[in-house]
Coordinates of C-alpha atoms in Angstrom, one line a residue:
X37 CA 0.0 0.0 0.0
X38 CA 1.3 3.5 -0.8
X39 CA 0.8 4.6 2.8
X40 CA 3.2 1.9 4.1
X41 CA 5.5 2.7 1.2
X42 CA 5.9 6.3 2.2
X43 CA 6.1 5.5 5.9
X44 CA 9.1 3.2 5.2
X45 CA 10.8 6.0 3.2
X46 CA 10.3 8.4 6.0
X47 CA 11.9 6.0 8.5
X48 CA 14.9 5.5 6.2
X49 CA 15.3 9.2 5.7
X50 CA 15.3 9.8 9.5
X51 CA 18.0 7.2 9.9
X52 CA 20.0 8.9 7.2
X53 CA 19.5 12.4 8.7
X54 CA 20.7 11.2 12.1
X55 CA 23.8 9.6 10.6
X56 CA 24.5 12.7 8.5
X57 CA 24.1 15.0 11.6
X58 CA 26.5 12.8 13.7
X59 CA 29.2 12.9 11.1
X60 CA 28.7 16.7 10.7
X61 CA 29.0 17.2 14.5
X62 CA 32.1 15.0 14.6
X63 CA 33.7 17.1 11.8
X64 CA 32.9 20.5 13.4
X65 CA 32.8 20.1 17.1
X66 CA 35.9 21.6 18.9
X67 CA 37.6 22.4 15.6
X68 CA 39.3 25.7 14.8
X69 CA 38.1 28.0 12.0
X70 CA 41.3 27.0 10.1
X71 CA 40.4 23.3 10.3
X72 CA 36.9 23.9 9.2
X73 CA 38.1 26.1 6.4
X74 CA 40.3 23.2 5.1
X75 CA 37.2 21.0 5.1
X76 CA 35.3 23.5 3.0
X77 CA 32.8 24.3 5.8
X78 CA 34.1 27.8 6.7
X79 CA 35.1 31.0 5.1
X80 CA 37.5 32.9 7.4
X81 CA 38.4 35.7 7.4
X82 CA 35.7 37.6 5.5
X83 CA 34.8 41.2 5.0
X84 CA 31.3 42.7 4.7
X85 CA 31.1 44.5 1.4
X86 CA 27.5 45.7 1.3
X87 CA 24.2 45.5 3.1
X88 CA 20.8 46.2 1.5
X89 CA 17.1 45.8 2.3
X90 CA 16.1 42.3 1.4
X91 CA 12.7 40.6 1.0
X92 CA 10.1 41.4 3.7
X93 CA 11.8 41.5 7.1
X94 CA 15.2 40.4 5.8
X95 CA 18.5 42.3 5.6
X96 CA 20.8 41.1 2.8
X97 CA 24.5 41.2 3.5
X98 CA 27.1 40.7 0.8
X99 CA 30.5 39.4 2.0
X100 CA 33.7 38.3 0.6
X101 CA 36.5 35.9 1.8
X102 CA 39.7 37.9 1.8
X103 CA 42.2 35.1 1.9
X104 CA 42.4 31.3 1.0
X105 CA 40.2 32.1 -2.1
X106 CA 41.5 29.0 -3.9
X107 CA 40.1 26.6 -1.2
X108 CA 37.2 24.5 -2.4
X109 CA 34.1 24.8 -0.3
X110 CA 30.5 23.4 0.2
X111 CA 28.6 26.7 0.4
X112 CA 25.6 26.7 -2.0
X113 CA 22.5 28.7 -2.8
X114 CA 19.9 27.9 -0.1
X115 CA 22.4 26.7 2.5
X116 CA 21.9 27.7 6.1
X117 CA 24.9 29.5 7.5
X118 CA 26.0 31.4 10.6
X119 CA 28.0 34.6 10.6
X120 CA 30.4 34.6 13.6
X121 CA 33.1 36.7 15.3
X122 CA 36.2 34.9 16.2
X123 CA 36.5 37.1 19.3
X124 CA 33.7 35.1 20.9
X125 CA 32.4 32.6 18.4
X126 CA 30.0 31.0 20.9
X127 CA 28.1 34.3 21.7
X128 CA 28.7 36.5 18.7
X129 CA 26.8 34.6 16.0
X130 CA 23.8 35.2 13.8
X131 CA 22.1 32.7 11.4
X132 CA 21.0 33.3 7.8
X133 CA 20.4 31.7 4.4
X134 CA 22.6 32.1 1.3
X135 CA 20.6 33.6 -1.5
X136 CA 23.5 34.0 -3.9
X137 CA 27.0 32.6 -4.1
X138 CA 29.7 32.9 -6.8
X139 CA 33.4 33.0 -6.7
X140 CA 34.6 34.4 -3.4
X141 CA 31.4 36.4 -2.7
X142 CA 28.1 35.4 -1.2
X143 CA 24.9 37.2 -0.2
X144 CA 23.2 36.1 3.0
X145 CA 19.6 37.0 4.1
X146 CA 19.3 37.6 7.9
X147 CA 16.0 38.2 9.6
X148 CA 17.2 41.4 11.5
X149 CA 16.8 45.1 11.1
X150 CA 20.5 45.8 11.5
X151 CA 23.7 43.8 12.0
X152 CA 24.9 43.5 15.6
X153 CA 27.7 45.8 16.8
X154 CA 30.3 43.0 17.0
X155 CA 30.2 42.7 13.2
X156 CA 32.2 46.0 13.0
X157 CA 35.2 44.6 14.9
X158 CA 36.7 42.5 12.2
X159 CA 37.7 38.8 12.7
X160 CA 34.5 37.6 11.0
X161 CA 33.8 34.3 9.4
X162 CA 30.9 32.2 8.0
X163 CA 30.2 28.6 9.0
X164 CA 28.0 26.2 7.0
X165 CA 25.3 24.8 9.2
X166 CA 23.9 21.3 9.0
X167 CA 21.6 21.0 6.0
X168 CA 18.3 20.6 7.8
X169 CA 16.4 22.3 5.1
X170 CA 16.9 19.5 2.5
X171 CA 15.7 16.9 5.0
X172 CA 12.8 19.0 6.0
X173 CA 11.7 19.5 2.4
X174 CA 12.0 15.7 1.7
X175 CA 10.1 14.7 4.8
X176 CA 7.4 17.3 4.1
X177 CA 7.0 15.9 0.5
X178 CA 6.7 12.3 1.9
X179 CA 4.0 13.4 4.4
X180 CA 2.1 15.1 1.6
X181 CA 2.4 12.0 -0.6
X182 CA 1.1 9.8 2.3
X183 CA -1.9 12.2 2.6
X184 CA -2.6 12.0 -1.1
X185 CA -2.2 8.2 -1.1
X186 CA -4.8 8.0 1.7
X187 CA -7.5 9.7 -0.4
X188 CA -9.9 7.8 -2.6
X189 CA -9.2 10.1 -5.5
X190 CA -5.6 9.1 -5.1
X191 CA -3.1 10.5 -7.6
X192 CA -2.7 8.0 -10.5
X193 CA 1.0 8.8 -10.8
X194 CA 1.5 7.8 -7.1
X195 CA -0.3 4.5 -7.8
X196 CA 1.9 3.8 -10.9
X197 CA 5.2 4.6 -9.0
X198 CA 4.3 2.8 -5.8
X199 CA 1.8 0.0 -6.6
X200 CA 2.9 -0.9 -10.0
X201 CA -0.3 0.2 -11.7
X202 CA 0.2 0.2 -15.5
X203 CA 1.0 3.5 -17.1
X204 CA -0.9 4.4 -20.3
X205 CA 0.2 6.0 -23.6
X206 CA -1.4 8.0 -26.4
X207 CA -2.0 6.5 -29.8
X208 CA 0.9 5.8 -32.1
X209 CA 0.9 9.3 -33.7
X210 CA 4.4 10.0 -34.9
X211 CA 5.8 13.4 -34.2
X212 CA 8.1 15.3 -36.4
X213 CA 11.5 14.9 -34.8
X214 CA 14.7 16.4 -36.3
X215 CA 16.6 13.8 -38.2
X216 CA 19.7 14.6 -36.3
X217 CA 18.5 12.1 -33.7
X218 CA 19.4 8.4 -34.1
X219 CA 16.7 5.6 -34.0
X220 CA 16.8 5.0 -30.2
X221 CA 16.8 8.7 -29.5
X222 CA 13.7 9.2 -31.7
X223 CA 12.0 6.3 -30.0
X224 CA 12.7 7.9 -26.6
X225 CA 11.3 11.3 -27.7
X226 CA 8.2 9.6 -29.0
X227 CA 7.8 7.6 -25.8
X228 CA 8.1 10.9 -23.8
X229 CA 5.4 12.6 -25.8
X230 CA 3.0 9.7 -25.9
X231 CA 3.3 8.9 -22.2
X232 CA 0.3 10.0 -20.0
X233 CA 2.1 9.5 -16.7
X234 CA 5.6 7.9 -17.0
X235 CA 8.5 7.6 -19.4
X236 CA 12.0 6.5 -18.6
X237 CA 15.1 7.3 -20.7
X238 CA 17.9 4.9 -19.9
X239 CA 21.1 6.7 -21.1
X240 CA 24.3 4.7 -20.9
X241 CA 27.6 6.7 -21.1
X242 CA 28.1 8.8 -24.2
X243 CA 24.6 8.0 -25.7
X244 CA 23.4 11.6 -26.0
X245 CA 20.9 11.6 -23.1
X246 CA 21.0 15.4 -22.7
X247 CA 20.5 16.0 -26.5
X248 CA 17.5 13.6 -26.4
X249 CA 15.9 15.3 -23.4
X250 CA 16.3 18.8 -25.0
X251 CA 14.5 17.6 -28.2
X252 CA 11.8 15.9 -26.1
X253 CA 11.2 19.0 -24.0
X254 CA 11.1 21.2 -27.1
X255 CA 8.5 18.8 -28.7
X256 CA 6.4 18.9 -25.5
X257 CA 6.4 22.6 -25.4
X258 CA 5.4 22.7 -29.1
X259 CA 2.7 20.1 -29.0
X260 CA 1.0 20.9 -25.7
X261 CA 2.0 24.4 -25.0
X262 CA 2.5 23.4 -21.4
X263 CA 4.8 24.5 -18.5
X264 CA 7.6 22.0 -17.7
X265 CA 9.7 21.7 -14.7
X266 CA 13.2 20.3 -15.3
X267 CA 15.2 19.2 -12.2
X268 CA 18.3 17.2 -11.3
X269 CA 20.1 16.4 -8.0
X270 CA 23.2 18.5 -8.9
X271 CA 23.6 22.1 -9.9
X272 CA 26.0 21.0 -12.7
X273 CA 23.3 18.9 -14.4
X274 CA 20.7 21.7 -14.0
X275 CA 23.1 24.2 -15.5
X276 CA 23.9 22.0 -18.5
X277 CA 20.2 21.5 -19.3
X278 CA 19.4 25.2 -18.7
X279 CA 22.1 26.3 -21.1
X280 CA 21.0 23.8 -23.8
X281 CA 17.3 24.7 -23.5
X282 CA 18.0 28.4 -23.7
X283 CA 20.2 27.8 -26.8
X284 CA 17.1 26.3 -28.5
X285 CA 15.3 29.7 -28.0
X286 CA 13.0 28.4 -25.2
X287 CA 11.9 30.7 -22.4
X288 CA 13.7 29.2 -19.4
X289 CA 14.0 30.4 -15.8
X290 CA 16.7 29.0 -13.6
X291 CA 15.7 29.1 -10.0
X292 CA 18.7 29.2 -7.6
X293 CA 22.1 30.4 -8.7
X294 CA 24.2 28.4 -11.2
X295 CA 27.5 26.7 -10.2
X296 CA 28.9 27.7 -13.6
X297 CA 29.1 31.2 -15.0
X298 CA 28.2 31.8 -18.6
X299 CA 26.3 34.6 -20.2
X300 CA 23.5 32.3 -21.4
X301 CA 23.1 30.8 -18.0
X302 CA 23.1 34.1 -16.1
X303 CA 20.5 35.5 -18.6
X304 CA 18.2 32.5 -17.7
X305 CA 18.4 33.1 -13.9
X306 CA 15.4 34.5 -12.0
X307 CA 17.6 37.2 -10.5
X308 CA 18.7 38.5 -13.9
X309 CA 15.2 38.4 -15.4
X310 CA 13.8 40.3 -12.4
X311 CA 16.6 42.9 -12.7
X312 CA 15.6 43.5 -16.3
X313 CA 11.9 43.9 -15.5
X314 CA 10.5 47.4 -15.9
X315 CA 8.9 47.3 -12.4
X316 CA 12.4 47.0 -10.9
X317 CA 12.7 50.8 -10.9
X318 CA 9.8 51.0 -8.4
X319 CA 11.5 48.5 -6.1
X320 CA 14.8 50.4 -6.2
X321 CA 13.1 53.6 -5.2
X322 CA 11.3 51.8 -2.4
X323 CA 14.5 50.2 -1.1
X324 CA 16.2 53.5 -1.1
X325 CA 13.4 55.0 1.0
X326 CA 13.5 52.1 3.4
X327 CA 17.3 52.4 3.7
X328 CA 16.9 56.1 4.6
X329 CA 14.5 55.3 7.4
X330 CA 16.8 52.6 8.8
X331 CA 19.8 55.0 8.6
X332 CA 17.8 57.5 10.6
X333 CA 16.9 54.8 13.1
X334 CA 20.5 53.9 13.6
X335 CA 21.2 57.4 15.0
X336 CA 19.0 56.6 18.0
X337 CA 21.1 54.0 19.9
X338 CA 19.3 51.7 22.4
X339 CA 20.7 53.6 25.4
X340 CA 18.6 56.7 24.7
X341 CA 15.4 57.5 26.7
X342 CA 11.9 56.4 25.9
X343 CA 11.2 59.1 23.3
X344 CA 14.2 58.2 21.3
X345 CA 13.4 54.5 21.6
X346 CA 9.8 55.2 20.3
X347 CA 11.2 57.3 17.5
X348 CA 13.6 54.5 16.5
X349 CA 10.8 51.9 16.6
X350 CA 8.5 54.2 14.4
X351 CA 11.3 54.5 11.8
X352 CA 11.9 50.8 11.7
X353 CA 8.1 50.2 11.4
X354 CA 8.0 52.5 8.4
X355 CA 11.0 50.6 6.8
X356 CA 9.1 47.3 7.5
X357 CA 6.0 48.7 5.8
X358 CA 8.0 49.5 2.7
X359 CA 9.6 46.0 3.0
X360 CA 6.2 44.5 2.6
X361 CA 5.5 46.7 -0.4
X362 CA 8.8 45.6 -1.9
X363 CA 7.8 41.9 -1.3
X364 CA 4.4 42.5 -3.0
X365 CA 6.0 44.1 -6.1
X366 CA 8.6 41.4 -6.3
X367 CA 5.9 38.7 -6.2
X368 CA 4.1 40.6 -9.0
X369 CA 7.2 40.6 -11.1
X370 CA 7.9 36.9 -10.4
X371 CA 4.3 35.9 -11.2
X372 CA 4.6 37.8 -14.4
X373 CA 7.8 36.1 -15.4
X374 CA 6.7 32.6 -14.5
X375 CA 3.4 33.0 -16.5
X376 CA 5.5 33.7 -19.6
X377 CA 8.1 31.0 -19.0
X378 CA 7.9 27.7 -20.8
X379 CA 10.4 25.9 -18.6
X380 CA 11.5 26.2 -15.0
X381 CA 14.8 24.6 -14.0
X382 CA 16.0 23.9 -10.5
X383 CA 17.6 21.2 -8.2
X384 CA 15.2 18.7 -6.7
X385 CA 15.1 20.6 -3.4
X386 CA 15.1 23.9 -5.2
X387 CA 11.8 22.9 -6.9
X388 CA 10.2 23.9 -3.6
X389 CA 12.0 27.3 -3.2
X390 CA 9.6 30.0 -2.0
X391 CA 9.7 31.6 -5.5
X392 CA 8.1 28.6 -7.2
X393 CA 6.6 26.6 -4.2
X394 CA 3.0 26.9 -5.4
X395 CA 3.5 26.4 -9.1
X396 CA 2.0 23.3 -10.8
X397 CA 3.2 21.6 -14.0
X398 CA 1.9 19.2 -16.5
X399 CA 5.2 17.4 -16.9
X400 CA 8.4 17.2 -14.8
X401 CA 11.7 15.9 -16.1
X402 CA 14.2 14.4 -13.6
X403 CA 17.7 14.1 -15.1
X404 CA 20.5 12.1 -13.5
X405 CA 17.7 10.2 -11.7
X406 CA 20.1 7.4 -10.9
X407 CA 22.0 9.7 -8.5
X408 CA 18.9 11.1 -6.9
X409 CA 17.6 10.0 -3.4
X410 CA 14.0 8.9 -3.9
X411 CA 12.6 11.1 -1.1
X412 CA 14.1 14.2 -3.0
X413 CA 12.3 13.1 -6.2
X414 CA 8.9 13.3 -4.5
X415 CA 9.4 17.1 -4.0
X416 CA 8.8 17.8 -7.7
X417 CA 6.7 14.7 -8.6
X418 CA 3.8 16.0 -6.4
X419 CA 3.6 19.1 -8.6
X420 CA 2.8 17.2 -11.8
X421 CA 0.7 14.6 -13.6
X422 CA 3.5 13.2 -15.6
X423 CA 7.1 12.4 -14.9
X424 CA 10.1 11.7 -17.2
X425 CA 13.0 9.9 -15.5
X426 CA 16.3 10.0 -17.2
X427 CA 19.6 8.5 -16.1
X428 CA 21.5 5.3 -15.8
X429 CA 21.1 3.0 -12.8
X430 CA 24.3 1.2 -13.8
X431 CA 26.4 4.3 -12.9
X432 CA 27.0 5.8 -9.5
X433 CA 24.0 5.8 -7.1
X434 CA 23.4 8.6 -4.6
X435 CA 25.8 9.2 -1.8
X436 CA 24.3 7.8 1.4
X437 CA 26.0 8.3 4.8
X438 CA 24.1 5.6 6.7
X439 CA 24.9 2.0 5.8
X440 CA 21.8 0.9 7.6
X441 CA 19.5 3.2 5.5
X442 CA 21.3 2.1 2.3
X443 CA 21.0 -1.6 3.2
X444 CA 17.3 -1.2 4.0
X445 CA 16.4 0.3 0.6
X446 CA 17.4 4.0 0.5
X447 CA 20.1 3.2 -2.1
X448 CA 17.4 1.8 -4.3
X449 CA 16.5 4.7 -6.5
X450 CA 13.1 5.6 -8.1
X451 CA 14.8 5.2 -11.5
X452 CA 15.7 1.6 -10.7
X453 CA 12.3 0.8 -9.4
X454 CA 10.6 2.3 -12.4
X455 CA 12.8 0.3 -14.8
X456 CA 12.0 -3.0 -13.1
X457 CA 8.3 -2.2 -12.6
X458 CA 7.5 -0.6 -15.9
X459 CA 9.7 -2.0 -18.7
X460 CA 7.0 -0.7 -21.2
X461 CA 7.9 2.9 -20.2
X462 CA 11.7 2.5 -20.8
X463 CA 13.7 3.3 -23.8
X464 CA 17.4 2.4 -23.9
X465 CA 19.6 4.8 -25.9
X466 CA 21.8 2.4 -27.8
X467 CA 24.3 4.4 -29.9
X468 CA 27.2 5.9 -28.1
X469 CA 29.4 8.8 -29.4
X470 CA 32.3 8.7 -27.0
X471 CA 34.4 5.5 -27.0
X472 CA 36.4 3.3 -29.2
X473 CA 34.3 0.1 -29.6
X474 CA 36.8 -2.0 -27.6
X475 CA 36.6 0.4 -24.7
X476 CA 32.9 0.2 -24.8
X477 CA 32.7 -3.6 -25.3
X478 CA 33.0 -5.0 -21.8
X479 CA 30.7 -2.4 -20.3
X480 CA 28.1 -3.1 -22.9
X481 CA 28.3 -6.9 -22.3
X482 CA 28.0 -6.7 -18.5
X483 CA 25.6 -3.8 -18.0
X484 CA 23.6 -3.3 -21.2
X485 CA 23.0 -6.8 -22.6
X486 CA 25.5 -6.1 -25.4
X487 CA 23.0 -3.7 -27.0
X488 CA 25.3 -0.7 -27.3
X489 CA 26.9 0.2 -30.6
X490 CA 29.7 2.6 -31.2
X491 CA 28.8 5.4 -33.7
X492 CA 31.1 5.1 -36.8
X493 CA 32.8 8.4 -36.0
X494 CA 34.2 7.0 -32.7
X495 CA 34.2 3.2 -33.2
X496 CA 37.8 2.9 -34.3
X497 CA 39.4 6.2 -33.1
X498 CA 42.9 5.9 -31.5
X499 CA 45.5 8.2 -30.1
X500 CA 47.7 7.3 -33.0
X501 CA 47.8 4.6 -35.7
X502 CA 48.7 1.2 -34.3
X503 CA 48.0 2.2 -30.7
X504 CA 46.0 -0.2 -28.4
X505 CA 42.7 1.4 -27.3
X506 CA 42.6 -0.8 -24.2
X507 CA 45.2 -2.4 -21.9
X508 CA 45.0 -4.4 -18.7
X509 CA 48.4 -4.4 -17.1
X510 CA 48.8 -7.2 -14.5
X511 CA 51.0 -6.5 -11.5
X512 CA 50.6 -10.0 -10.1
X513 CA 54.0 -11.3 -8.9
X514 CA 55.5 -7.8 -8.8
X515 CA 55.2 -7.5 -5.0
X516 CA 53.3 -4.2 -5.4
X517 CA 51.5 -4.7 -2.0
X518 CA 48.7 -2.5 -0.8
X519 CA 49.1 -0.6 2.4
X520 CA 46.6 0.8 4.8
X521 CA 46.9 4.6 5.2
X522 CA 44.5 5.7 8.0
X523 CA 41.2 4.4 6.7
X524 CA 42.2 4.5 3.0
X525 CA 44.1 1.9 1.0
X526 CA 47.2 2.9 -1.0
X527 CA 49.7 1.1 -3.3
X528 CA 52.7 3.4 -3.8
X529 CA 54.5 0.9 -6.1
X530 CA 51.5 0.6 -8.4
X531 CA 51.2 4.5 -8.4
X532 CA 54.9 4.8 -9.4
X533 CA 54.4 2.2 -12.1
X534 CA 51.3 4.0 -13.5
X535 CA 53.1 7.3 -13.8
X536 CA 56.1 5.6 -15.4
X537 CA 53.8 4.0 -18.0
X538 CA 52.1 7.4 -18.7
X539 CA 55.6 9.0 -19.1
X540 CA 56.4 6.3 -21.6
X541 CA 53.2 7.1 -23.5
X542 CA 54.1 10.9 -23.5
X543 CA 57.6 10.1 -24.9
X544 CA 55.8 8.0 -27.6
X545 CA 53.6 10.9 -28.5
X546 CA 56.7 13.2 -28.6
X547 CA 58.5 10.8 -31.0
X548 CA 55.5 10.9 -33.3
X549 CA 55.2 14.7 -33.1
X550 CA 51.7 14.4 -31.6
X551 CA 52.3 16.6 -28.5
X552 CA 51.1 19.8 -30.2
X553 CA 47.6 18.5 -29.8
X554 CA 48.2 16.8 -26.5
X555 CA 45.3 14.5 -25.4
X556 CA 43.3 15.1 -22.2
X557 CA 44.2 12.5 -19.5
X558 CA 42.4 11.4 -16.4
X559 CA 44.1 9.3 -13.7
X560 CA 41.6 7.8 -11.3
X561 CA 41.4 5.5 -8.4
X562 CA 38.5 4.6 -6.0
X563 CA 40.9 5.4 -3.0
X564 CA 41.4 9.0 -1.9
X565 CA 44.9 8.4 -0.5
X566 CA 46.0 6.7 -3.6
X567 CA 44.8 9.7 -5.6
X568 CA 47.0 11.9 -3.4
X569 CA 50.1 9.8 -4.0
X570 CA 49.4 9.8 -7.8
X571 CA 48.9 13.5 -7.8
X572 CA 52.2 14.1 -6.0
X573 CA 54.1 11.9 -8.5
X574 CA 52.5 13.7 -11.5
X575 CA 53.4 17.1 -10.0
X576 CA 57.1 16.2 -9.6
X577 CA 57.5 14.4 -12.9
X578 CA 59.6 16.6 -15.3
X579 CA 58.4 14.9 -18.5
X580 CA 54.8 15.4 -17.6
X581 CA 55.3 19.0 -16.4
X582 CA 54.6 20.8 -19.7
X583 CA 51.3 19.0 -20.0
X584 CA 50.1 19.4 -16.4
X585 CA 47.0 21.4 -17.3
X586 CA 45.9 18.4 -19.6
X587 CA 46.3 15.8 -16.8
X588 CA 43.6 15.5 -14.1
X589 CA 44.0 13.2 -11.1
X590 CA 41.0 12.4 -8.9
X591 CA 38.6 9.8 -7.5
X592 CA 36.3 8.0 -9.9
X593 CA 33.2 9.6 -8.4
X594 CA 34.4 13.1 -9.3
X595 CA 34.6 12.2 -13.0
X596 CA 31.0 10.9 -13.4
X597 CA 29.5 12.7 -16.5
X598 CA 32.9 13.7 -17.8
X599 CA 35.2 12.2 -20.5
X600 CA 38.9 12.3 -21.5
X601 CA 41.0 11.0 -24.4
X602 CA 43.0 8.8 -22.1
X603 CA 42.0 7.2 -18.8
X604 CA 44.3 5.4 -16.4
X605 CA 42.7 3.4 -13.5
X606 CA 44.8 2.4 -10.5
X607 CA 42.8 -0.5 -8.9
X608 CA 45.2 -0.3 -5.9
X609 CA 44.2 -3.6 -4.2
X610 CA 46.9 -6.3 -3.9
X611 CA 46.7 -8.8 -1.1
X612 CA 46.8 -12.5 -0.3
X613 CA 43.2 -13.0 0.6
X614 CA 41.5 -11.6 -2.5
X615 CA 39.9 -8.7 -0.5
X616 CA 38.8 -6.0 -3.0
X617 CA 36.6 -3.6 -0.8
X618 CA 35.4 -0.6 -2.8
X619 CA 36.2 -2.4 -6.1
X620 CA 33.2 -4.7 -5.6
X621 CA 31.0 -1.8 -6.5
X622 CA 30.9 -2.6 -10.2
X623 CA 28.8 0.5 -11.0
X624 CA 31.7 2.6 -9.9
X625 CA 34.0 0.7 -12.3
X626 CA 31.5 1.1 -15.1
X627 CA 31.8 4.9 -14.6
X628 CA 35.6 4.7 -14.5
X629 CA 35.9 2.5 -17.7
X630 CA 33.5 4.6 -19.7
X631 CA 35.2 8.0 -19.3
X632 CA 37.8 7.1 -22.0
X633 CA 37.5 8.1 -25.6
X634 CA 40.6 6.7 -27.3
X635 CA 42.6 4.8 -24.7
X636 CA 41.9 3.0 -21.4
X637 CA 44.7 1.6 -19.2
X638 CA 43.7 -0.4 -16.2
X639 CA 46.5 -1.5 -13.7
X640 CA 45.8 -4.1 -11.1
X641 CA 46.8 -7.4 -9.5
X642 CA 45.0 -10.3 -11.2
X643 CA 45.7 -12.7 -8.3
X644 CA 43.7 -10.4 -6.0
X645 CA 41.1 -9.3 -8.5
X646 CA 40.1 -12.6 -10.1
X647 CA 38.2 -13.8 -7.0
X648 CA 35.5 -11.5 -8.3
X649 CA 33.7 -12.6 -11.5
X650 CA 33.5 -9.0 -12.8
X651 CA 37.3 -8.6 -12.9
X652 CA 38.0 -12.3 -13.9
X653 CA 35.8 -11.8 -16.9
X654 CA 37.3 -8.4 -17.7
X655 CA 40.8 -10.0 -17.7
X656 CA 39.5 -12.6 -20.1
X657 CA 38.0 -9.9 -22.3
X658 CA 41.4 -8.2 -22.4
X659 CA 43.1 -11.4 -23.3
X660 CA 40.7 -12.0 -26.2
X661 CA 41.6 -8.5 -27.6
X662 CA 45.3 -9.1 -27.1
X663 CA 45.2 -6.3 -24.6
X664 CA 46.5 -8.3 -21.6
X665 CA 50.0 -7.4 -20.5
X666 CA 52.2 -8.3 -17.5
X667 CA 53.7 -5.4 -15.7
X668 CA 57.1 -7.1 -16.2
X669 CA 56.9 -6.2 -19.9
X670 CA 57.3 -2.5 -18.9
X671 CA 59.8 -2.8 -16.2
X672 CA 62.7 -1.8 -18.4
X673 CA 61.0 1.3 -19.8

């Protein structure tokens, strides 16, 4: 029953929230601002650059980090934060919400009339607070879904997704689709248009899922003249779709602020479109007036007598009244913009942002649905009659902190459930435009029933004539033993061997005068500490030095959705008992193997790996292609 279905999801989400909160507290309790800064949870020191009247009762403060600007951080639009003074961080603190973040600046809304006096004393910083908002939004959507499921007139979409009721499709009317799409892409667009409630686009790596979605959305707008909500779990995926939809001339509004900065993207943001609206002049004049009242109020400090306090209060009341007027005018502008928009884009949680909370849609599209937590998907789903899920459940699943919640079903995504429950709604995109056919082959065999085909433009492409597109280099018998470094596994000998092999490849390219157009290279491993060792070796290698900006070293997870000409994978594990830990997540390996366009080099110990069928069969695959090598062949390089 749907009621029990949502109750179980709520319980799993509570378990996940508790685990997430515990790990946040462990990270932040009793740590210095410098430690938190290194973890990406703090900006310190910062300077206040500007304050202005915000929405309603809010004061908007713009601030900038003045040092350590190259440090990566986790601050995002919509995050809850606290402004603190390092003189007395326990007492001197005030909470707010980020309403804009880009580069080393952010704007925060605080529910106060004026900033406290301690903010004038310098030594200020901003801490990221635990993300209660996302959990609250997810729980609230699940409660609403439970309520809808209890009613007799229960939402058909809920029944389809939770009880397996069959979805229906319109007649076989064929729509005019540009012939730039291949057969399976055209099939997917038709399925999306014909679906009354549910369609699923299963897009393996390099198969043009984004292109297909853009054409489908364009067709939906054209045929039904309806408003569509396009969402994804990450800002990067939302930005990509926003940009492509805007390039097609569609009227798009991006809610929230983009992670990337491009003119087309910025023009699509709600902020930008509001700023361009003719009514904005009125708002500016009102804000100026409110600011003047507040400035006059500041002259009456709290220590004055009753008359001054009354005067101060009256001035603030006037400013509040104007604030309400500003809010009303802003709402009018937003309603006006949203009425004209054809497409709204946002993250899953951003779909419930106050600016769009009450909007309803005919269709919603969830991209990267294989990486989305199911409770987050229900936030947008409850706003529509029809949902399009797009993604690949054989690539990385969502990050889940609680092993217990993952084990009990939170790691099972809505995409996976829909694919298993409703095969009639699914179209697999079969033609890929990224990889040489040998690089694609094993992945296609294991994950996609050997249905993938490589487009002729990429099927045989190589780094240079006579090169091998795929190599498995076996370190068995080399005594490259893994080591435990803290909680992460490393293999320094394997790392040194990998960099030596890459150096040999670079020398080869130099000999053939191919370095002018040097290929892009990714070096990946599932283990963070191994990545650090590899990074250090690449940094200090003189032969690789001139090409450093073309060589990226990182974990597999950080490369999902990306591609490179050459990919090296350091499998790292090498032990006597065949223990492979992280490597047993074959979806992670699917992501790693399918990043490569022209050359894939996998380095590992067959004695350890072949206890797993996945790796034993991969080694066999490499042997059949003549791509298996022993590391001893390269020792003299």
